[in-house]
Amino acid sequence: MNTNYEISEELFDYLLVVNPDALVSKDVTRIRQFVAAELNDGGMSGAPVHVALFRSAFPERFQEDFVTMLEEVARKQAGFAIYTAKMDAFRHADGNNSVFINVANPKPLIELHRSILQAFELKPQTFKPHIMLARGLHDAEVNMVMPLLAQQIFVRSFNCHCFSLLKRPAAGGKYERVKDFVFGDIEHMVGSLFNYAA
């Protein structure tokens, strides 16, 4: 007789992101639409615009602890400005490519990423903050769009005063917002960011 009644729990894909303001998001979407039109692939242009900070998959029952730890990280964090610069491509180990917008001042995002990893007692990892334009591209597709993108400089800036936790079933689907974490170190915030805390 089999007494093994263990039910496997559904895993959720949790993603922690920094969202640019509406203006920057609109401009990024416009570039994505250009890339999609050039490659005849509309898949990426409707995706949310963000800088991904951290991703992990685990059962929903750990979500509350996860949120509590993130609240602690956010409470100690001061706001900062993010500047974007040029567009770039990266070839992954699987042979596919990503096209993205570089963050010109990665240090504050790298430090925030490090704080999140420390909160979860994870080893530091290499982290290159960016805003994704298109992923899963073949070399030929990259060769088609990069000469057009490399000539353009995407100089924008936006204030970062929070990060957001999103989740979706690990099996796939759309991400839903779980919670926004507003940074709590108002004392060290840039003056113009103070209005957001209200």
XYZ file of N, CA, C and O in Angstrom:
792
model
N 0.835 -1.197 0.000
C 0.000 0.000 0.000
C 0.875 1.254 0.000
O 1.807 1.368 0.785
N 0.543 2.201 -0.859
C 1.351 3.417 -0.966
C 0.810 4.479 0.000
O -0.326 4.915 -0.117
N 1.621 4.863 0.959
C 1.186 5.870 1.936
C 1.778 7.248 1.620
O 1.762 8.144 2.450
N 2.326 7.394 0.437
C 2.943 8.662 0.070
C 1.882 9.605 -0.507
O 1.569 9.563 -1.682
N 1.301 10.431 0.371
C 0.222 11.340 -0.045
C 0.705 12.759 -0.293
O -0.070 13.681 -0.344
N 2.017 12.937 -0.368
C 2.578 14.287 -0.495
C 2.048 14.970 -1.759
O 2.159 14.456 -2.860
N 1.459 16.130 -1.553
C 0.941 16.909 -2.680
C 1.983 17.956 -3.031
O 2.462 18.678 -2.155
N 2.341 18.026 -4.288
C 3.341 19.028 -4.659
C 2.656 20.399 -4.751
O 1.582 20.527 -5.321
N 3.293 21.374 -4.145
C 2.725 22.725 -4.121
C 2.991 23.431 -5.436
O 4.034 23.229 -6.055
N 2.060 24.288 -5.804
C 2.260 25.092 -7.012
C 3.337 26.137 -6.726
O 3.313 26.791 -5.691
N 4.259 26.272 -7.650
C 5.302 27.287 -7.504
C 4.873 28.560 -8.213
O 4.201 28.515 -9.242
N 5.290 29.681 -7.635
C 5.045 30.970 -8.266
C 6.375 31.616 -8.594
O 7.356 31.445 -7.886
N 6.373 32.323 -9.698
C 7.541 33.028 -10.193
C 7.422 34.457 -9.663
O 6.497 35.177 -10.040
N 8.306 34.829 -8.744
C 8.277 36.174 -8.145
C 9.368 37.028 -8.796
O 10.508 36.589 -8.932
N 8.988 38.229 -9.173
C 9.913 39.140 -9.848
C 9.878 40.493 -9.153
O 8.808 41.058 -8.929
N 11.052 40.981 -8.807
C 11.183 42.275 -8.159
C 11.705 43.259 -9.193
O 12.726 42.997 -9.834
N 10.999 44.366 -9.386
C 11.355 45.303 -10.454
C 11.342 46.755 -9.985
O 10.671 47.101 -9.008
N 12.082 47.592 -10.712
C 12.006 49.049 -10.581
C 11.307 49.541 -11.835
O 11.689 49.171 -12.951
N 10.252 50.324 -11.646
C 9.486 50.829 -12.791
C 9.891 52.265 -13.125
O 9.863 53.118 -12.248
N 10.226 52.521 -14.385
C 10.477 53.906 -14.798
C 9.174 54.702 -14.771
O 8.092 54.107 -14.681
N 9.273 56.017 -14.856
C 8.053 56.827 -14.899
C 7.347 56.635 -16.242
O 7.881 56.006 -17.169
N 6.133 57.175 -16.348
C 5.285 56.966 -17.522
C 5.946 57.454 -18.811
O 5.824 56.815 -19.859
N 6.661 58.561 -18.731
C 7.298 59.147 -19.917
C 8.388 58.226 -20.476
O 8.433 57.962 -21.677
N 9.256 57.749 -19.589
C 10.335 56.845 -20.011
C 9.733 55.544 -20.542
O 10.158 55.029 -21.578
N 8.710 55.024 -19.852
C 8.053 53.784 -20.290
C 7.494 53.927 -21.701
O 7.613 53.017 -22.526
N 6.896 55.089 -21.963
C 6.308 55.359 -23.279
C 7.400 55.371 -24.361
O 7.231 54.789 -25.433
N 8.526 56.013 -24.051
C 9.639 56.088 -24.999
C 10.241 54.698 -25.263
O 10.607 54.377 -26.390
N 10.350 53.871 -24.199
C 10.886 52.517 -24.358
C 9.934 51.697 -25.228
O 10.366 50.973 -26.128
N 8.640 51.834 -24.968
C 7.640 51.104 -25.760
C 7.734 51.486 -27.227
O 7.621 50.634 -28.113
N 7.994 52.768 -27.493
C 8.137 53.241 -28.871
C 9.336 52.552 -29.556
O 9.240 52.140 -30.708
N 10.443 52.416 -28.840
C 11.623 51.740 -29.408
C 11.309 50.258 -29.629
O 11.674 49.678 -30.647
N 10.619 49.642 -28.662
C 10.235 48.231 -28.811
C 9.354 48.040 -30.046
O 9.491 47.052 -30.762
N 8.436 48.988 -30.266
C 7.553 48.897 -31.435
C 8.357 49.001 -32.728
O 8.072 48.301 -33.699
N 9.371 49.860 -32.718
C 10.263 50.003 -33.874
C 10.986 48.675 -34.142
O 11.031 48.190 -35.271
N 11.544 48.075 -33.065
C 12.256 46.800 -33.194
C 11.298 45.718 -33.689
O 11.622 44.950 -34.600
N 10.092 45.678 -33.103
C 9.080 44.684 -33.486
C 8.700 44.826 -34.958
O 8.574 43.836 -35.675
N 8.574 46.071 -35.417
C 8.215 46.321 -36.827
C 9.350 45.886 -37.754
O 9.106 45.258 -38.784
N 10.584 46.193 -37.348
C 11.754 45.801 -38.158
C 11.854 44.283 -38.287
O 12.236 43.758 -39.314
N 11.530 43.579 -37.199
C 11.682 42.116 -37.166
C 10.377 41.392 -37.453
O 10.328 40.168 -37.447
N 9.314 42.170 -37.642
C 7.995 41.597 -37.906
C 7.553 40.680 -36.765
O 7.082 39.566 -36.976
N 7.768 41.133 -35.511
C 7.435 40.329 -34.333
C 6.906 41.260 -33.247
O 7.664 42.007 -32.640
N 5.620 41.225 -33.015
C 5.007 42.154 -32.058
C 5.007 41.677 -30.624
O 4.496 42.348 -29.737
N 5.570 40.529 -30.338
C 5.510 39.917 -29.009
C 6.031 40.764 -27.865
O 5.421 40.828 -26.810
N 7.152 41.431 -28.067
C 7.830 42.122 -26.963
C 7.280 43.521 -26.692
O 7.388 44.018 -25.588
N 6.679 44.148 -27.706
C 6.343 45.567 -27.564
C 5.294 45.841 -26.487
O 5.238 46.921 -25.939
N 4.477 44.854 -26.114
C 3.457 45.084 -25.090
C 3.893 44.700 -23.692
O 3.150 44.896 -22.731
N 5.103 44.147 -23.552
C 5.582 43.702 -22.236
C 5.817 44.900 -21.317
O 6.139 45.991 -21.780
N 5.670 44.698 -19.993
C 5.904 45.807 -19.062
C 7.350 46.320 -19.156
O 8.262 45.538 -19.403
N 7.512 47.618 -18.964
C 8.841 48.242 -19.010
C 9.363 48.347 -17.584
O 8.726 48.972 -16.735
N 10.494 47.698 -17.318
C 11.068 47.776 -15.971
C 12.536 47.365 -15.979
O 13.040 46.847 -16.970
N 13.193 47.612 -14.842
C 14.534 47.089 -14.585
C 14.322 45.931 -13.618
O 13.821 46.141 -12.506
N 14.641 44.712 -14.037
C 14.471 43.546 -13.162
C 15.591 43.538 -12.124
O 16.758 43.722 -12.454
N 15.215 43.327 -10.850
C 16.179 43.339 -9.748
C 16.495 41.939 -9.242
O 17.618 41.630 -8.884
N 15.450 41.104 -9.156
C 15.607 39.804 -8.506
C 14.448 38.918 -8.928
O 13.322 39.397 -9.076
N 14.736 37.631 -9.111
C 13.681 36.703 -9.508
C 13.871 35.387 -8.777
O 14.998 34.910 -8.641
N 12.764 34.806 -8.305
C 12.842 33.543 -7.593
C 11.506 32.827 -7.694
O 10.461 33.477 -7.788
N 11.536 31.505 -7.666
C 10.293 30.734 -7.694
C 10.161 29.954 -6.393
O 11.114 29.300 -5.961
N 8.999 30.071 -5.756
C 8.744 29.335 -4.510
C 7.234 29.264 -4.266
O 6.467 30.008 -4.877
N 6.789 28.368 -3.342
C 5.355 28.260 -3.052
C 4.818 29.534 -2.402
O 5.546 30.248 -1.704
N 3.539 29.782 -2.603
C 2.890 31.007 -2.135
C 2.947 31.172 -0.614
O 2.938 32.285 -0.109
N 3.035 30.073 0.129
C 3.023 30.185 1.599
C 4.244 30.932 2.135
O 4.256 31.371 3.283
N 5.298 31.085 1.306
C 6.483 31.851 1.737
C 6.375 33.334 1.383
O 7.245 34.116 1.735
N 5.301 33.694 0.689
C 5.178 35.072 0.188
C 5.201 36.097 1.318
O 5.860 37.128 1.208
N 4.493 35.803 2.414
C 4.408 36.758 3.527
C 5.786 37.061 4.118
O 6.129 38.214 4.382
N 6.598 36.011 4.317
C 7.959 36.195 4.849
C 8.809 36.994 3.868
O 9.600 37.851 4.258
N 8.645 36.692 2.595
C 9.366 37.368 1.520
C 9.044 38.866 1.561
O 9.937 39.711 1.528
N 7.742 39.177 1.679
C 7.278 40.572 1.730
C 7.853 41.283 2.950
O 8.339 42.412 2.861
N 7.847 40.605 4.101
C 8.374 41.203 5.343
C 9.855 41.558 5.185
O 10.287 42.639 5.579
N 10.624 40.667 4.576
C 12.062 40.919 4.378
C 12.291 42.063 3.391
O 13.179 42.883 3.584
N 11.445 42.135 2.361
C 11.574 43.220 1.383
C 11.193 44.562 1.998
O 11.785 45.588 1.670
N 10.206 44.560 2.904
C 9.820 45.805 3.597
C 11.003 46.350 4.383
O 11.231 47.551 4.426
N 11.766 45.447 4.988
C 12.940 45.840 5.768
C 14.013 46.455 4.858
O 14.621 47.468 5.192
N 14.232 45.852 3.687
C 15.202 46.377 2.712
C 14.769 47.781 2.277
O 15.567 48.717 2.263
N 13.485 47.933 1.936
C 12.958 49.217 1.444
C 13.034 50.297 2.517
O 13.325 51.456 2.217
N 12.804 49.914 3.775
C 12.798 50.873 4.882
C 14.163 51.557 5.025
O 14.255 52.735 5.362
N 15.227 50.817 4.737
C 16.595 51.350 4.896
C 17.111 52.027 3.634
O 18.211 52.556 3.616
N 16.339 51.967 2.570
C 16.811 52.445 1.269
C 16.404 53.903 1.026
O 15.278 54.289 1.292
N 17.337 54.684 0.500
C 17.030 56.063 0.093
C 16.779 56.099 -1.412
O 17.283 55.246 -2.152
N 16.012 57.061 -1.844
C 15.726 57.208 -3.269
C 16.952 57.658 -4.053
O 17.898 58.198 -3.483
N 16.934 57.429 -5.344
C 18.037 57.847 -6.205
C 17.514 58.029 -7.627
O 16.409 57.591 -7.956
N 18.322 58.671 -8.451
C 17.950 58.869 -9.860
C 18.616 57.786 -10.699
O 19.718 57.340 -10.390
N 17.915 57.371 -11.747
C 18.464 56.390 -12.687
C 18.591 57.080 -14.042
O 17.658 57.746 -14.488
N 19.740 56.929 -14.649
C 19.992 57.520 -15.969
C 20.196 56.399 -16.979
O 20.913 55.436 -16.696
N 19.588 56.531 -18.137
C 19.801 55.541 -19.195
C 20.751 56.130 -20.231
O 20.932 57.347 -20.291
N 21.326 55.250 -21.044
C 22.292 55.719 -22.046
C 22.067 54.993 -23.360
O 21.006 55.069 -23.939
N 23.074 54.220 -23.759
C 23.006 53.621 -25.099
C 22.309 52.258 -25.090
O 22.116 51.646 -24.047
N 21.971 51.825 -26.293
C 21.351 50.522 -26.463
C 22.424 49.521 -26.847
O 23.408 49.865 -27.503
N 22.235 48.286 -26.406
C 23.275 47.283 -26.540
C 22.652 45.912 -26.777
O 21.452 45.728 -26.577
N 23.483 44.941 -27.159
C 23.021 43.566 -27.353
C 23.925 42.635 -26.553
O 25.093 42.938 -26.307
N 23.355 41.517 -26.144
C 24.109 40.523 -25.376
C 23.777 39.136 -25.919
O 22.609 38.813 -26.129
N 24.829 38.340 -26.158
C 24.623 36.974 -26.665
C 24.666 36.016 -25.487
O 25.641 35.958 -24.754
N 23.581 35.270 -25.286
C 23.480 34.317 -24.174
C 24.169 33.003 -24.537
O 24.448 32.730 -25.709
N 24.401 32.191 -23.520
C 25.075 30.898 -23.709
C 24.315 29.993 -24.684
O 24.921 29.191 -25.394
N 22.978 30.142 -24.737
C 22.175 29.286 -25.626
C 22.207 29.746 -27.092
O 21.562 29.146 -27.959
N 22.938 30.843 -27.365
C 23.048 31.327 -28.744
C 22.033 32.395 -29.097
O 22.151 33.060 -30.115
N 21.011 32.582 -28.225
C 20.041 33.651 -28.450
C 20.595 34.977 -27.929
O 21.525 34.991 -27.129
N 19.990 36.061 -28.378
C 20.471 37.393 -28.012
C 19.370 38.228 -27.374
O 18.192 38.026 -27.658
N 19.781 39.158 -26.543
C 18.876 40.165 -25.990
C 19.354 41.532 -26.436
O 20.559 41.764 -26.544
N 18.406 42.423 -26.677
C 18.718 43.812 -26.990
C 18.120 44.633 -25.855
O 16.980 44.407 -25.453
N 18.896 45.560 -25.305
C 18.455 46.277 -24.114
C 19.006 47.695 -24.061
O 19.897 48.057 -24.826
N 18.459 48.472 -23.129
C 18.951 49.832 -22.859
C 19.807 49.757 -21.602
O 19.367 49.225 -20.574
N 21.011 50.272 -21.694
C 21.924 50.288 -20.553
C 21.519 51.332 -19.521
O 20.985 52.386 -19.867
N 21.830 51.048 -18.266
C 21.698 52.051 -17.205
C 23.078 52.703 -17.089
O 24.084 52.017 -16.894
N 23.123 54.027 -17.243
C 24.407 54.750 -17.275
C 25.063 54.840 -15.896
O 26.278 54.936 -15.794
N 24.239 54.826 -14.839
C 24.776 54.899 -13.467
C 24.317 53.660 -12.686
O 23.420 53.730 -11.846
N 24.907 52.500 -12.962
C 24.396 51.261 -12.364
C 24.606 51.119 -10.855
O 23.922 50.323 -10.212
N 25.511 51.920 -10.270
C 25.908 51.714 -8.868
C 24.730 51.662 -7.871
O 24.647 50.721 -7.086
N 23.792 52.630 -7.869
C 22.705 52.546 -6.877
C 21.842 51.286 -7.046
O 21.406 50.698 -6.054
N 21.633 50.844 -8.281
C 20.841 49.630 -8.513
C 21.619 48.382 -8.113
O 21.057 47.433 -7.572
N 22.930 48.394 -8.348
C 23.787 47.266 -7.948
C 23.775 47.142 -6.422
O 23.669 46.045 -5.874
N 23.833 48.294 -5.735
C 23.811 48.275 -4.265
C 22.459 47.800 -3.735
O 22.393 47.053 -2.754
N 21.373 48.220 -4.390
C 20.031 47.767 -3.996
C 19.910 46.250 -4.209
O 19.408 45.529 -3.341
N 20.397 45.766 -5.340
C 20.403 44.325 -5.649
C 21.171 43.568 -4.572
O 20.719 42.523 -4.073
N 22.335 44.111 -4.169
C 23.167 43.488 -3.136
C 22.414 43.436 -1.804
O 22.438 42.423 -1.107
N 21.704 44.522 -1.451
C 20.920 44.560 -0.201
C 19.837 43.482 -0.191
O 19.578 42.857 0.836
N 19.205 43.269 -1.354
C 18.146 42.251 -1.466
C 18.755 40.861 -1.276
O 18.241 40.047 -0.518
N 19.886 40.601 -1.943
C 20.543 39.295 -1.804
C 20.979 39.055 -0.359
O 20.813 37.950 0.166
N 21.502 40.105 0.293
C 21.936 39.973 1.688
C 20.755 39.644 2.593
O 20.867 38.821 3.504
N 19.601 40.266 2.334
C 18.408 40.021 3.145
C 18.003 38.551 3.080
O 17.510 37.989 4.061
N 18.211 37.931 1.934
C 17.858 36.522 1.758
C 19.042 35.589 1.950
O 18.969 34.400 1.652
N 20.153 36.156 2.458
C 21.377 35.399 2.730
C 21.843 34.631 1.496
O 22.214 33.459 1.564
N 21.800 35.310 0.356
C 22.281 34.728 -0.897
C 23.633 35.328 -1.248
O 23.921 36.469 -0.898
N 24.450 34.544 -1.946
C 25.784 35.023 -2.351
C 25.634 36.151 -3.362
O 24.722 36.140 -4.193
N 26.550 37.137 -3.324
C 26.509 38.210 -4.331
C 26.634 37.625 -5.735
O 27.336 36.640 -5.942
N 25.911 38.224 -6.672
C 25.964 37.782 -8.064
C 26.305 38.975 -8.942
O 26.090 40.108 -8.552
N 26.776 38.671 -10.133
C 27.010 39.738 -11.099
C 25.643 40.254 -11.536
O 24.739 39.466 -11.801
N 25.500 41.557 -11.564
C 24.208 42.158 -11.897
C 24.451 43.365 -12.784
O 25.204 44.259 -12.430
N 23.843 43.345 -13.960
C 23.995 44.468 -14.896
C 22.599 45.031 -15.142
O 21.824 44.460 -15.922
N 22.243 46.114 -14.452
C 20.890 46.669 -14.614
C 20.639 47.151 -16.040
O 21.521 47.753 -16.655
N 19.448 46.859 -16.547
C 19.102 47.246 -17.914
C 17.585 47.222 -18.080
O 16.863 46.687 -17.243
N 17.120 47.803 -19.173
C 15.702 47.737 -19.559
C 15.644 46.921 -20.847
O 16.243 47.297 -21.855
N 14.940 45.800 -20.791
C 14.879 44.886 -21.940
C 14.069 45.498 -23.084
O 13.001 46.071 -22.868
N 14.599 45.371 -24.295
C 13.868 45.795 -25.497
C 13.324 44.580 -26.238
O 12.182 44.564 -26.678
N 14.164 43.551 -26.411
C 13.742 42.320 -27.089
C 14.661 41.198 -26.643
O 15.839 41.411 -26.381
N 14.089 39.992 -26.549
C 14.910 38.836 -26.146
C 14.657 37.675 -27.094
O 13.707 37.680 -27.861
N 15.552 36.684 -27.016
C 15.395 35.487 -27.841
C 15.632 35.730 -29.319
O 15.053 35.062 -30.172
N 16.482 36.711 -29.630
C 16.731 37.051 -31.035
C 17.884 36.223 -31.603
O 18.842 35.909 -30.908
N 17.775 35.890 -32.879
C 18.864 35.201 -33.582
C 19.901 36.241 -33.988
O 19.608 37.428 -34.066
N 21.106 35.765 -34.282
C 22.192 36.667 -34.683
C 21.781 37.563 -35.853
O 22.057 38.763 -35.860
N 21.098 36.981 -36.832
C 20.698 37.742 -38.024
C 19.756 38.897 -37.654
O 19.855 39.991 -38.212
N 18.873 38.643 -36.681
C 17.927 39.689 -36.253
C 18.666 40.819 -35.531
O 18.380 41.997 -35.748
N 19.622 40.437 -34.703
C 20.423 41.441 -33.985
C 21.216 42.276 -34.990
O 21.279 43.504 -34.893
N 21.792 41.597 -35.972
C 22.570 42.295 -37.004
C 21.705 43.256 -37.810
O 22.202 44.222 -38.377
N 20.402 42.977 -37.847
C 19.489 43.838 -38.593
C 19.126 45.091 -37.785
O 19.102 46.187 -38.331
N 18.878 44.936 -36.468
C 18.400 46.090 -35.680
C 19.506 46.879 -34.969
O 19.371 48.081 -34.785
N 20.604 46.212 -34.605
C 21.627 46.917 -33.819
C 22.277 48.098 -34.535
O 22.491 49.131 -33.909
N 22.580 48.004 -35.828
C 23.155 49.181 -36.490
C 22.224 50.408 -36.397
O 22.690 51.540 -36.281
N 20.920 50.165 -36.415
C 19.956 51.271 -36.320
C 19.883 51.803 -34.886
O 19.758 53.001 -34.656
N 19.963 50.888 -33.899
C 19.840 51.293 -32.491
C 21.134 51.872 -31.940
O 21.107 52.790 -31.124
N 22.267 51.312 -32.375
C 23.567 51.727 -31.830
C 23.862 53.202 -32.106
O 24.610 53.845 -31.370
N 23.258 53.740 -33.175
C 23.486 55.154 -33.518
C 22.722 56.089 -32.577
O 23.043 57.260 -32.459
N 21.688 55.565 -31.948
C 20.850 56.418 -31.094
C 21.305 56.330 -29.648
O 21.654 55.266 -29.169
N 21.268 57.452 -28.987
C 21.566 57.468 -27.561
C 20.233 57.697 -26.872
O 19.482 58.595 -27.241
N 19.928 56.848 -25.905
C 18.651 56.953 -25.195
C 18.908 57.619 -23.840
O 19.064 56.948 -22.826
N 19.043 58.942 -23.859
C 19.360 59.664 -22.620
C 18.064 60.070 -21.936
O 17.332 60.934 -22.419
N 17.762 59.398 -20.845
C 16.572 59.680 -20.039
C 16.965 59.545 -18.579
O 17.988 58.932 -18.252
N 16.140 60.066 -17.701
C 16.355 59.831 -16.275
C 14.999 59.750 -15.585
O 14.015 60.307 -16.070
N 14.982 59.016 -14.489
C 13.771 58.953 -13.674
C 14.173 58.696 -12.229
O 15.231 58.138 -11.958
N 13.322 59.149 -11.308
C 13.588 58.966 -9.891
C 13.096 57.601 -9.441
O 11.997 57.186 -9.794
N 13.926 56.926 -8.675
C 13.562 55.625 -8.133
C 13.302 55.789 -6.638
O 14.213 56.148 -5.892
N 12.052 55.590 -6.244
C 11.701 55.756 -4.835
C 10.978 54.526 -4.294
O 10.464 54.524 -3.192
N 10.907 53.461 -5.117
C 10.281 52.225 -4.659
C 10.646 51.090 -5.616
O 11.186 51.327 -6.690
N 10.354 49.878 -5.199
C 10.386 48.741 -6.126
C 9.093 47.973 -5.957
O 8.368 48.166 -4.980
N 8.773 47.130 -6.936
C 7.506 46.408 -6.937
C 7.755 44.909 -7.005
O 8.660 44.460 -7.714
N 6.917 44.163 -6.286
C 6.965 42.708 -6.341
C 5.821 42.225 -7.222
O 4.664 42.584 -7.008
N 6.172 41.440 -8.240
C 5.183 40.869 -9.153
C 5.224 39.354 -9.004
O 6.238 38.796 -8.596
N 4.108 38.700 -9.346
C 4.142 37.231 -9.330
C 3.249 36.663 -10.419
O 2.306 37.309 -10.871
N 3.584 35.451 -10.831
C 2.754 34.706 -11.772
C 2.990 33.218 -11.500
O 4.020 32.854 -10.909
N 2.067 32.360 -11.912
C 2.328 30.925 -11.745
C 3.609 30.555 -12.494
O 3.845 31.057 -13.599
N 4.444 29.718 -11.884
C 5.715 29.336 -12.511
C 5.470 28.670 -13.865
O 6.328 28.701 -14.744
N 4.285 28.084 -14.029
C 3.938 27.422 -15.293
C 3.756 28.433 -16.428
O 3.759 28.079 -17.596
N 3.611 29.711 -16.076
C 3.458 30.757 -17.096
C 2.237 31.611 -16.822
O 1.492 31.371 -15.878
N 2.056 32.623 -17.638
C 0.949 33.555 -17.447
C 1.466 34.962 -17.287
O 2.663 35.205 -17.410
N 0.552 35.868 -16.993
C 0.910 37.289 -16.842
C 1.292 37.585 -15.399
O 0.706 37.047 -14.467
N 2.267 38.479 -15.249
C 2.635 38.907 -13.897
C 1.551 39.805 -13.315
O 0.987 40.644 -14.013
N 1.268 39.627 -12.021
C 0.358 40.512 -11.292
C 1.150 41.182 -10.186
O 2.050 40.580 -9.599
N 0.771 42.426 -9.877
C 1.465 43.171 -8.823
C 1.029 42.639 -7.451
O -0.157 42.521 -7.168
N 2.008 42.311 -6.617
C 1.728 41.874 -5.249
C 1.759 43.097 -4.338
O 0.842 43.347 -3.573
N 2.831 43.881 -4.469
C 2.998 45.028 -3.566
C 4.083 45.963 -4.072
O 5.044 45.521 -4.692
N 3.908 47.262 -3.791
C 4.955 48.260 -4.030
C 5.620 48.549 -2.691
O 4.928 48.688 -1.680
N 6.923 48.648 -2.691
C 7.680 48.933 -1.465
C 8.318 50.314 -1.612
O 9.273 50.473 -2.364
N 7.783 51.278 -0.902
C 8.308 52.650 -0.980
C 9.511 52.753 -0.047
O 9.471 52.271 1.085
N 10.577 53.373 -0.546
C 11.790 53.515 0.250
C 11.519 54.395 1.469
O 10.848 55.411 1.366
N 12.103 53.996 2.596
C 11.792 54.669 3.848
C 12.825 55.648 4.341
O 12.578 56.404 5.269
N 14.016 55.655 3.756
C 15.075 56.537 4.252
C 14.896 57.932 3.655
O 15.673 58.381 2.835
N 13.839 58.611 4.121
C 13.489 59.931 3.579
C 14.567 60.967 3.922
O 14.812 61.896 3.168
N 15.228 60.769 5.033
C 16.284 61.670 5.493
C 17.364 61.878 4.428
O 17.876 62.975 4.253
N 17.703 60.810 3.701
C 18.763 60.902 2.690
C 18.222 61.018 1.272
O 18.945 60.847 0.318
N 16.933 61.257 1.157
C 16.328 61.343 -0.175
C 16.602 62.692 -0.821
O 16.705 63.691 -0.143
N 16.644 62.684 -2.124
C 16.775 63.927 -2.883
C 15.480 64.713 -2.676
O 14.398 64.136 -2.676
N 15.607 66.023 -2.517
C 14.450 66.871 -2.235
C 13.207 66.616 -3.062
O 12.117 66.499 -2.536
N 13.395 66.475 -4.374
C 12.250 66.336 -5.274
C 11.507 65.013 -5.069
O 10.382 64.866 -5.507
N 12.158 64.048 -4.409
C 11.498 62.752 -4.212
C 10.554 62.766 -3.016
O 9.739 61.883 -2.854
N 10.652 63.791 -2.191
C 9.887 63.806 -0.940
C 8.379 63.751 -1.191
O 7.649 63.100 -0.453
N 7.907 64.391 -2.273
C 6.463 64.426 -2.599
C 5.908 63.021 -2.760
O 4.746 62.775 -2.498
N 6.729 62.070 -3.252
C 6.246 60.710 -3.519
C 5.914 59.954 -2.236
O 5.171 58.997 -2.259
N 6.528 60.372 -1.131
C 6.369 59.602 0.115
C 4.980 59.813 0.724
O 4.532 59.024 1.525
N 4.298 60.878 0.339
C 3.006 61.207 0.943
C 1.946 60.173 0.603
O 1.964 59.582 -0.431
